[in-house]
Amino acid sequence: MPLDTSTYALSLLRLDGRRWNELRRIHAQISTQAAADGSAYLEMGNTKVICTVSGPSEGRRGQGQGGEGGKARIEVEVNLAGFAGVERKKRARGDRRIAELQHTLTQAYTSTLLTHLYPHSTILITLHILSLDGSLLAATLNAATLALIDAGIPMSNYLVACTAGSTSFEESDNADPLLDLNGQEEQELPFVTVGILGDGDKVSVLVMESRVQMSRLETMLVVAVDGCKRVREILDGVVREHGRNMVEGAVG
Amino acid sequence: MASSILLPGDTIPPSALPHAKNPSKPLTLGPGLRHTPPLTITAHLAGPLHTDSKKNAIWVENNGGRYIPHPSDLIIATILSSHPESYTCSLSPYTPPTLLPHLSFESATKKTRPILLPGSLVYARIASTPSSTHLTSSSSSSSPETELECIHPSTGKADGLGPLKGGMVWDISLGFARELLKKGDGVAGIEGVKRFIGEGRGFECAVGRNGRVWVDAGSVGDTVRVGREIVEADGRRRGSEWGRGEMGFR
Amino acid sequence: MPREAEPSLNEREFIHQALREQTRIDGRALDAFRELRLQFGDERGVVDVRLGKTRVIARISAEVVAPYPDRKFDGIFTITTEFSPMASPAFEVGRYTSDEIILSRILEKAIRRSSAIDTESLCIIAGLKCFFIRADVHIIDHDGGLVDASCIAVMTALQHFRRPDVSVEGENVTIYSLREREPVPLSMLHHPLCITFSYYDSGEIVLVDANRLEEQTREGEVIIAMNMHGEVCQISKFGGTPVDALVLLNCTNVALKKVQTITKFIQRQLEEDMRKRDVGGLMAELSAENER
């Protein structure tokens, strides 16, 4: 059901009171799970994700055991908690949307991680989505990046992601781009999810599921790329903070 | 000489048998034929009947889709993996993996064997297959897998076999590959290819019975041109039999 | 067990080298599609699409069912895909590969979510009866470009299909057979098509409509669904080597041109098929004279 966003035009404030170029609060922690090789907890507004990484290790039996061609294989498991959404909903195991999410993460990290360093092994990324309020793909990518850094798996650069939307589908009227959409905005506005590798303009992941005029795409891309850079700074801060704590802990 | 088209189950009339020049030579039945004593010969493949009176041989030409290894076939194989004694190679998606011993290259010893990465191409001969161990020329006749070799078994020379460097591989039908290899005496089927390509251009090529042609004409453009000419010649030869014919779907 | 042949090192190297010299192994230009052929079945809504050696068959069927309780005013439209092992040694019966998931998701996003079909027009009585339109996609031969070919197949079949006419009087629904009343076409809101771009050398070289060998050797792909009015319906770049944002924007421009040509081609083929079906024309149909 479309929501009424007509108030945006009057106040230039979004439903949750943000301006167009404001990110939601990002809170992240590293090494939250003692049992995993690497783990992270990430909140982007009300979207909350826990990610654990195990490996590189010998693959599960009967599944071809590790990657072929002298490279590590990356497996991703996404678990959407029944209580994540507004209504309690049990998702079928073979949900294609989840399967697509897993495929996207697998593909994205296969080209980002230096998999050739671990031939015949498997890196398993497990994601638990505790709360869902938009920007799901972006949040899972960011959480997985942090967890992989915690697990000490070599990667060519940070892979960070962010969403951007537009207040209108049409070409004619002047629309504003929006950064980091929440669940309500995602329901009614066109948006893209962009994953950037490093601090340049190199797009690794680009997913858009809504119908929009192609002229809108450019502004949305630019805003999303800019948002990614800001997310990167925040995540970088989290990693450095964690590193500092570790060093101090070791000394003290 | 193609005389008539046979369907599985057809019996060969005695008149169609070759008139042997040398009556003492026994009649040889080739692929697609089966002898039921005392005197009946029936076809079990579809295709034109071919006879050769010199060799006193008779066989059915069948342009089948799947390659089945036969000893002394020349093939182009892709290396899949390396093992202590041998490489595992693939001939086609539907053929089980085959073995290529490390030592069956020209002047290969334990220390000087060629190092081939997975994905490399080799031009090789089939030394033995599991079903035909009595024909084998290789040492390990009890192998349950098809074995390849890159040397002539008696002379130890490569004779043009070995790793293929550079170039490009094209897929052709099995029947066309057989035809290309038939007249060209011996290795590579280059004579056969030249009949279709025309003279005037220098290129290296190797034809594999498993339906693959390797071509290297120096430059990218020439290689593509030669390769496409071969593929198109194959398409023309198959003509209405395949491809152009409208397989109507209703 | 058959296993799909991985391209050899020679092939990989050669394809890359050739692309750097702007040559494709099948002699096409970098931005050229393979020959597209459409063949319609006797029945409405059956189409056989051939894109080079790739072959896809789509069939549309309709039945009357009760609508979903949370969508009382909408008909139901689903797309199912079927990968048969005869298309490629890479497919196995009963095993879902990521190829299959991606294909069905992309068709879903490009055609269903972008509301190419007006599902409200499929409603007969709100909450009680509606049409259930089903698109079955069968992959018959796989030589790359499955997403593009399947999308063309589904969109063409949907435009070719005619559903039975209905009339509603109070609670009574009459569904007319094909002989009683001329069946009616589905109401379409727009005609999206998918264009797949394959890139090499971090986006330096971009191809459209890669064949299987080119797909196996590429660094990544971008699938763009668009309609001829320049509306992008979905973009998917699932990882792969990162490319510059500008390259991606450029792809949408190329995609628009391709979509426009293919849409026109489909339109022409549909019209030609219409002429073939309507042999006698309107006059023959209206004539009351019997053949004696």
mmCIF file of N, CA and C in Angstrom, chain C residues 32-125:
data_model
loop_
_atom_site.group_PDB
_atom_site.id
_atom_site.type_symbol
_atom_site.label_atom_id
_atom_site.label_comp_id
_atom_site.label_asym_id
_atom_site.label_seq_id
_atom_site.Cartn_x
_atom_site.Cartn_y
_atom_site.Cartn_z
ATOM 1 N N ALA C 32 26.429 -6.588 -30.736
ATOM 2 C CA ALA C 32 25.446 -7.203 -31.627
ATOM 3 C C ALA C 32 24.809 -8.412 -30.954
ATOM 4 N N PHE C 33 23.507 -8.546 -31.174
ATOM 5 C CA PHE C 33 22.790 -9.723 -30.711
ATOM 6 C C PHE C 33 22.964 -10.842 -31.729
ATOM 7 N N ARG C 34 22.756 -12.084 -31.270
ATOM 8 C CA ARG C 34 22.723 -13.176 -32.230
ATOM 9 C C ARG C 34 21.386 -13.128 -32.959
ATOM 10 N N GLU C 35 21.278 -13.970 -33.985
ATOM 11 C CA GLU C 35 20.028 -13.979 -34.755
ATOM 12 C C GLU C 35 18.886 -14.429 -33.846
ATOM 13 N N LEU C 36 17.829 -13.627 -33.828
ATOM 14 C CA LEU C 36 16.671 -13.942 -32.987
ATOM 15 C C LEU C 36 15.557 -14.473 -33.879
ATOM 16 N N ARG C 37 15.041 -15.643 -33.527
ATOM 17 C CA ARG C 37 13.939 -16.206 -34.309
ATOM 18 C C ARG C 37 12.788 -16.563 -33.384
ATOM 19 N N LEU C 38 11.594 -16.181 -33.776
ATOM 20 C CA LEU C 38 10.410 -16.510 -32.992
ATOM 21 C C LEU C 38 9.537 -17.427 -33.816
ATOM 22 N N GLN C 39 8.994 -18.427 -33.161
ATOM 23 C CA GLN C 39 8.084 -19.324 -33.856
ATOM 24 C C GLN C 39 6.888 -19.526 -32.937
ATOM 25 N N PHE C 40 5.708 -19.284 -33.480
ATOM 26 C CA PHE C 40 4.520 -19.393 -32.633
ATOM 27 C C PHE C 40 3.888 -20.764 -32.799
ATOM 28 N N GLY C 41 3.287 -21.248 -31.730
ATOM 29 C CA GLY C 41 2.599 -22.522 -31.812
ATOM 30 C C GLY C 41 1.227 -22.347 -32.418
ATOM 31 N N ASP C 42 0.561 -23.466 -32.698
ATOM 32 C CA ASP C 42 -0.811 -23.392 -33.199
ATOM 33 C C ASP C 42 -1.714 -22.770 -32.150
ATOM 34 N N GLU C 43 -1.408 -23.152 -30.911
ATOM 35 C CA GLU C 43 -2.197 -22.648 -29.805
ATOM 36 C C GLU C 43 -1.749 -21.228 -29.484
ATOM 37 N N ARG C 44 -2.639 -20.456 -28.922
ATOM 38 C CA ARG C 44 -2.286 -19.110 -28.490
ATOM 39 C C ARG C 44 -1.390 -19.181 -27.254
ATOM 40 N N GLY C 45 -0.406 -18.312 -27.193
ATOM 41 C CA GLY C 45 0.410 -18.220 -25.994
ATOM 42 C C GLY C 45 1.549 -19.214 -25.937
ATOM 43 N N VAL C 46 1.884 -19.833 -27.067
ATOM 44 C CA VAL C 46 3.041 -20.725 -27.110
ATOM 45 C C VAL C 46 4.049 -20.105 -28.055
ATOM 46 N N VAL C 47 5.254 -19.913 -27.571
ATOM 47 C CA VAL C 47 6.263 -19.335 -28.446
ATOM 48 C C VAL C 47 7.590 -20.034 -28.206
ATOM 49 N N ASP C 48 8.300 -20.193 -29.315
ATOM 50 C CA ASP C 48 9.581 -20.881 -29.303
ATOM 51 C C ASP C 48 10.616 -19.834 -29.723
ATOM 52 N N VAL C 49 11.495 -19.489 -28.826
ATOM 53 C CA VAL C 49 12.454 -18.422 -29.093
ATOM 54 C C VAL C 49 13.825 -19.030 -29.314
ATOM 55 N N ARG C 50 14.469 -18.622 -30.380
ATOM 56 C CA ARG C 50 15.843 -19.059 -30.603
ATOM 57 C C ARG C 50 16.737 -17.853 -30.725
ATOM 58 N N LEU C 51 17.750 -17.846 -29.894
ATOM 59 C CA LEU C 51 18.728 -16.768 -29.904
ATOM 60 C C LEU C 51 20.052 -17.449 -30.192
ATOM 61 N N GLY C 52 20.472 -17.433 -31.462
ATOM 62 C CA GLY C 52 21.627 -18.242 -31.833
ATOM 63 C C GLY C 52 21.280 -19.685 -31.558
ATOM 64 N N LYS C 53 22.122 -20.370 -30.797
ATOM 65 C CA LYS C 53 21.844 -21.774 -30.503
ATOM 66 C C LYS C 53 21.013 -21.942 -29.241
ATOM 67 N N THR C 54 20.816 -20.874 -28.492
ATOM 68 C CA THR C 54 19.987 -20.967 -27.293
ATOM 69 C C THR C 54 18.533 -21.079 -27.706
ATOM 70 N N ARG C 55 17.794 -21.954 -27.035
ATOM 71 C CA ARG C 55 16.399 -22.141 -27.416
ATOM 72 C C ARG C 55 15.546 -22.251 -26.160
ATOM 73 N N VAL C 56 14.497 -21.465 -26.121
ATOM 74 C CA VAL C 56 13.627 -21.399 -24.959
ATOM 75 C C VAL C 56 12.179 -21.461 -25.431
ATOM 76 N N ILE C 57 11.380 -22.245 -24.754
ATOM 77 C CA ILE C 57 9.962 -22.303 -25.095
ATOM 78 C C ILE C 57 9.152 -21.780 -23.918
ATOM 79 N N ALA C 58 8.219 -20.891 -24.193
ATOM 80 C CA ALA C 58 7.359 -20.381 -23.132
ATOM 81 C C ALA C 58 5.918 -20.690 -23.498
ATOM 82 N N ARG C 59 5.129 -21.023 -22.488
ATOM 83 C CA ARG C 59 3.720 -21.327 -22.726
ATOM 84 C C ARG C 59 2.914 -20.652 -21.635
ATOM 85 N N ILE C 60 1.859 -19.991 -22.050
ATOM 86 C CA ILE C 60 0.995 -19.316 -21.098
ATOM 87 C C ILE C 60 -0.294 -20.107 -20.974
ATOM 88 N N SER C 61 -0.795 -20.257 -19.764
ATOM 89 C CA SER C 61 -2.097 -20.898 -19.609
ATOM 90 C C SER C 61 -2.903 -20.114 -18.576
ATOM 91 N N ALA C 62 -4.203 -20.276 -18.653
ATOM 92 C CA ALA C 62 -5.065 -19.525 -17.747
ATOM 93 C C ALA C 62 -6.094 -20.462 -17.141
ATOM 94 N N GLU C 63 -6.409 -20.269 -15.872
ATOM 95 C CA GLU C 63 -7.535 -20.968 -15.269
ATOM 96 C C GLU C 63 -8.198 -20.023 -14.277
ATOM 97 N N VAL C 64 -9.374 -20.409 -13.846
ATOM 98 C CA VAL C 64 -10.098 -19.546 -12.920
ATOM 99 C C VAL C 64 -9.968 -20.126 -11.521
ATOM 100 N N VAL C 65 -9.485 -19.316 -10.588
ATOM 101 C CA VAL C 65 -9.288 -19.762 -9.210
ATOM 102 C C VAL C 65 -9.784 -18.670 -8.269
ATOM 103 N N ALA C 66 -9.728 -18.959 -6.974
ATOM 104 C CA ALA C 66 -10.040 -17.931 -5.986
ATOM 105 C C ALA C 66 -8.786 -17.107 -5.734
ATOM 106 N N PRO C 67 -8.903 -15.786 -5.633
ATOM 107 C CA PRO C 67 -7.711 -14.966 -5.411
ATOM 108 C C PRO C 67 -7.153 -15.155 -4.004
ATOM 109 N N TYR C 68 -5.908 -14.687 -3.815
ATOM 110 C CA TYR C 68 -5.313 -14.732 -2.479
ATOM 111 C C TYR C 68 -6.141 -13.855 -1.558
ATOM 112 N N PRO C 69 -6.355 -14.295 -0.295
ATOM 113 C CA PRO C 69 -7.214 -13.517 0.599
ATOM 114 C C PRO C 69 -6.679 -12.109 0.879
ATOM 115 N N ASP C 70 -5.352 -11.910 0.816
ATOM 116 C CA ASP C 70 -4.847 -10.561 1.087
ATOM 117 C C ASP C 70 -4.799 -9.707 -0.177
ATOM 118 N N ARG C 71 -5.136 -10.292 -1.317
ATOM 119 C CA ARG C 71 -5.156 -9.505 -2.568
ATOM 120 C C ARG C 71 -6.449 -9.808 -3.306
ATOM 121 N N LYS C 72 -7.523 -9.307 -2.775
ATOM 122 C CA LYS C 72 -8.853 -9.668 -3.277
ATOM 123 C C LYS C 72 -9.128 -9.142 -4.669
ATOM 124 N N PHE C 73 -8.476 -8.033 -5.025
ATOM 125 C CA PHE C 73 -8.811 -7.381 -6.290
ATOM 126 C C PHE C 73 -7.827 -7.704 -7.400
ATOM 127 N N ASP C 74 -6.907 -8.619 -7.107
ATOM 128 C CA ASP C 74 -5.876 -8.933 -8.090
ATOM 129 C C ASP C 74 -6.000 -10.370 -8.558
ATOM 130 N N GLY C 75 -5.719 -10.574 -9.841
ATOM 131 C CA GLY C 75 -5.566 -11.929 -10.341
ATOM 132 C C GLY C 75 -4.194 -12.445 -9.950
ATOM 133 N N ILE C 76 -3.903 -13.670 -10.334
ATOM 134 C CA ILE C 76 -2.616 -14.262 -9.959
ATOM 135 C C ILE C 76 -1.809 -14.486 -11.225
ATOM 136 N N PHE C 77 -0.544 -14.171 -11.147
ATOM 137 C CA PHE C 77 0.343 -14.374 -12.286
ATOM 138 C C PHE C 77 1.646 -14.966 -11.769
ATOM 139 N N THR C 78 2.035 -16.114 -12.282
ATOM 140 C CA THR C 78 3.306 -16.700 -11.841
ATOM 141 C C THR C 78 4.128 -17.092 -13.055
ATOM 142 N N ILE C 79 5.434 -17.113 -12.835
ATOM 143 C CA ILE C 79 6.360 -17.566 -13.872
ATOM 144 C C ILE C 79 7.152 -18.723 -13.275
ATOM 145 N N THR C 80 7.174 -19.848 -13.941
ATOM 146 C CA THR C 80 8.013 -20.946 -13.467
ATOM 147 C C THR C 80 9.027 -21.283 -14.540
ATOM 148 N N THR C 81 10.195 -21.682 -14.105
ATOM 149 C CA THR C 81 11.249 -22.026 -15.056
ATOM 150 C C THR C 81 11.616 -23.488 -14.890
ATOM 151 N N GLU C 82 11.958 -24.096 -15.967
ATOM 152 C CA GLU C 82 12.289 -25.520 -15.965
ATOM 153 C C GLU C 82 13.610 -25.695 -16.710
ATOM 154 N N PHE C 83 14.609 -26.200 -15.998
ATOM 155 C CA PHE C 83 15.903 -26.463 -16.627
ATOM 156 C C PHE C 83 15.995 -27.956 -16.869
ATOM 157 N N SER C 84 16.122 -28.339 -18.113
ATOM 158 C CA SER C 84 16.196 -29.772 -18.364
ATOM 159 C C SER C 84 17.634 -30.147 -18.706
ATOM 160 N N PRO C 85 18.060 -31.341 -18.332
ATOM 161 C CA PRO C 85 19.437 -31.739 -18.610
ATOM 162 C C PRO C 85 19.736 -31.808 -20.106
ATOM 163 N N MET C 86 18.714 -31.811 -20.943
ATOM 164 C CA MET C 86 19.020 -31.869 -22.370
ATOM 165 C C MET C 86 19.565 -30.539 -22.888
ATOM 166 N N ALA C 87 19.388 -29.475 -22.100
ATOM 167 C CA ALA C 87 19.892 -28.182 -22.553
ATOM 168 C C ALA C 87 21.388 -28.079 -22.385
ATOM 169 N N SER C 88 21.891 -28.643 -21.316
ATOM 170 C CA SER C 88 23.313 -28.508 -21.043
ATOM 171 C C SER C 88 23.722 -29.552 -20.011
ATOM 172 N N PRO C 89 24.943 -30.075 -20.099
ATOM 173 C CA PRO C 89 25.386 -31.040 -19.089
ATOM 174 C C PRO C 89 25.465 -30.410 -17.698
ATOM 175 N N ALA C 90 25.380 -29.085 -17.623
ATOM 176 C CA ALA C 90 25.490 -28.432 -16.324
ATOM 177 C C ALA C 90 24.196 -28.574 -15.514
ATOM 178 N N PHE C 91 23.093 -28.901 -16.176
ATOM 179 C CA PHE C 91 21.824 -28.971 -15.455
ATOM 180 C C PHE C 91 21.534 -30.401 -15.027
ATOM 181 N N GLU C 92 21.000 -30.533 -13.835
ATOM 182 C CA GLU C 92 20.606 -31.843 -13.348
ATOM 183 C C GLU C 92 19.164 -31.774 -12.908
ATOM 184 N N VAL C 93 18.491 -32.882 -13.006
ATOM 185 C CA VAL C 93 17.102 -32.902 -12.564
ATOM 186 C C VAL C 93 17.071 -32.815 -11.042
ATOM 187 N N GLY C 94 16.196 -31.967 -10.541
ATOM 188 C CA GLY C 94 15.977 -31.925 -9.104
ATOM 189 C C GLY C 94 17.033 -31.179 -8.325
ATOM 190 N N ARG C 95 18.019 -30.585 -8.998
ATOM 191 C CA ARG C 95 18.991 -29.814 -8.238
ATOM 192 C C ARG C 95 18.894 -28.365 -8.669
ATOM 193 N N TYR C 96 18.700 -27.481 -7.721
ATOM 194 C CA TYR C 96 18.575 -26.069 -8.054
ATOM 195 C C TYR C 96 19.948 -25.443 -8.110
ATOM 196 N N THR C 97 20.314 -24.956 -9.258
ATOM 197 C CA THR C 97 21.583 -24.259 -9.352
ATOM 198 C C THR C 97 21.324 -22.775 -9.153
ATOM 199 N N SER C 98 22.386 -22.046 -8.915
ATOM 200 C CA SER C 98 22.192 -20.607 -8.727
ATOM 201 C C SER C 98 21.710 -19.968 -10.026
ATOM 202 N N ASP C 99 22.090 -20.552 -11.172
ATOM 203 C CA ASP C 99 21.597 -20.053 -12.459
ATOM 204 C C ASP C 99 20.076 -20.007 -12.469
ATOM 205 N N GLU C 100 19.491 -21.084 -11.954
ATOM 206 C CA GLU C 100 18.050 -21.215 -12.008
ATOM 207 C C GLU C 100 17.378 -20.195 -11.088
ATOM 208 N N ILE C 101 17.944 -20.049 -9.886
ATOM 209 C CA ILE C 101 17.378 -19.087 -8.938
ATOM 210 C C ILE C 101 17.448 -17.683 -9.517
ATOM 211 N N ILE C 102 18.609 -17.365 -10.105
ATOM 212 C CA ILE C 102 18.779 -16.022 -10.654
ATOM 213 C C ILE C 102 17.808 -15.788 -11.799
ATOM 214 N N LEU C 103 17.690 -16.777 -12.679
ATOM 215 C CA LEU C 103 16.786 -16.593 -13.813
ATOM 216 C C LEU C 103 15.360 -16.355 -13.327
ATOM 217 N N SER C 104 14.887 -17.168 -12.390
ATOM 218 C CA SER C 104 13.497 -17.007 -11.982
ATOM 219 C C SER C 104 13.305 -15.707 -11.216
ATOM 220 N N ARG C 105 14.300 -15.310 -10.440
ATOM 221 C CA ARG C 105 14.173 -14.052 -9.707
ATOM 222 C C ARG C 105 14.161 -12.852 -10.658
ATOM 223 N N ILE C 106 15.023 -12.921 -11.668
ATOM 224 C CA ILE C 106 15.105 -11.776 -12.583
ATOM 225 C C ILE C 106 13.817 -11.661 -13.393
ATOM 226 N N LEU C 107 13.284 -12.804 -13.849
ATOM 227 C CA LEU C 107 12.023 -12.751 -14.585
ATOM 228 C C LEU C 107 10.931 -12.198 -13.681
ATOM 229 N N GLU C 108 10.964 -12.641 -12.445
ATOM 230 C CA GLU C 108 9.980 -12.183 -11.471
ATOM 231 C C GLU C 108 10.046 -10.661 -11.300
ATOM 232 N N LYS C 109 11.279 -10.170 -11.136
ATOM 233 C CA LYS C 109 11.432 -8.735 -10.906
ATOM 234 C C LYS C 109 11.129 -7.936 -12.161
ATOM 235 N N ALA C 110 11.624 -8.443 -13.296
ATOM 236 C CA ALA C 110 11.494 -7.665 -14.526
ATOM 237 C C ALA C 110 10.056 -7.643 -15.024
ATOM 238 N N ILE C 111 9.354 -8.772 -14.902
ATOM 239 C CA ILE C 111 8.031 -8.838 -15.513
ATOM 240 C C ILE C 111 6.914 -8.719 -14.472
ATOM 241 N N ARG C 112 7.039 -9.466 -13.375
ATOM 242 C CA ARG C 112 5.919 -9.494 -12.441
ATOM 243 C C ARG C 112 5.912 -8.264 -11.529
ATOM 244 N N ARG C 113 7.080 -8.014 -10.902
ATOM 245 C CA ARG C 113 7.112 -6.902 -9.955
ATOM 246 C C ARG C 113 6.962 -5.548 -10.641
ATOM 247 N N SER C 114 7.434 -5.474 -11.876
ATOM 248 C CA SER C 114 7.306 -4.201 -12.587
ATOM 249 C C SER C 114 5.894 -4.053 -13.157
ATOM 250 N N SER C 115 5.022 -4.997 -12.830
ATOM 251 C CA SER C 115 3.626 -5.064 -13.267
ATOM 252 C C SER C 115 3.459 -4.843 -14.762
ATOM 253 N N ALA C 116 4.096 -5.747 -15.512
ATOM 254 C CA ALA C 116 3.909 -5.744 -16.963
ATOM 255 C C ALA C 116 2.479 -6.155 -17.283
ATOM 256 N N ILE C 117 1.944 -7.088 -16.482
ATOM 257 C CA ILE C 117 0.545 -7.480 -16.634
ATOM 258 C C ILE C 117 -0.275 -6.699 -15.628
ATOM 259 N N ASP C 118 -1.389 -6.223 -16.079
ATOM 260 C CA ASP C 118 -2.298 -5.528 -15.176
ATOM 261 C C ASP C 118 -3.093 -6.600 -14.429
ATOM 262 N N THR C 119 -2.646 -6.956 -13.234
ATOM 263 C CA THR C 119 -3.285 -8.082 -12.540
ATOM 264 C C THR C 119 -4.702 -7.726 -12.097
ATOM 265 N N GLU C 120 -4.987 -6.449 -11.938
ATOM 266 C CA GLU C 120 -6.347 -6.082 -11.529
ATOM 267 C C GLU C 120 -7.362 -6.449 -12.606
ATOM 268 N N SER C 121 -6.907 -6.418 -13.861
ATOM 269 C CA SER C 121 -7.830 -6.756 -14.945
ATOM 270 C C SER C 121 -8.148 -8.247 -14.962
ATOM 271 N N LEU C 122 -7.408 -9.036 -14.195
ATOM 272 C CA LEU C 122 -7.644 -10.479 -14.174
ATOM 273 C C LEU C 122 -8.684 -10.862 -13.130
ATOM 274 N N CYS C 123 -9.114 -9.881 -12.341
ATOM 275 C CA CYS C 123 -10.096 -10.155 -11.304
ATOM 276 C C CYS C 123 -11.483 -10.284 -11.948
ATOM 277 N N ILE C 124 -12.215 -11.315 -11.562
ATOM 278 C CA ILE C 124 -13.572 -11.485 -12.118
ATOM 279 C C ILE C 124 -14.598 -11.005 -11.092
ATOM 280 N N ILE C 125 -14.617 -11.645 -9.897
ATOM 281 C CA ILE C 125 -15.422 -11.130 -8.785
ATOM 282 C C ILE C 125 -14.468 -10.976 -7.607
#
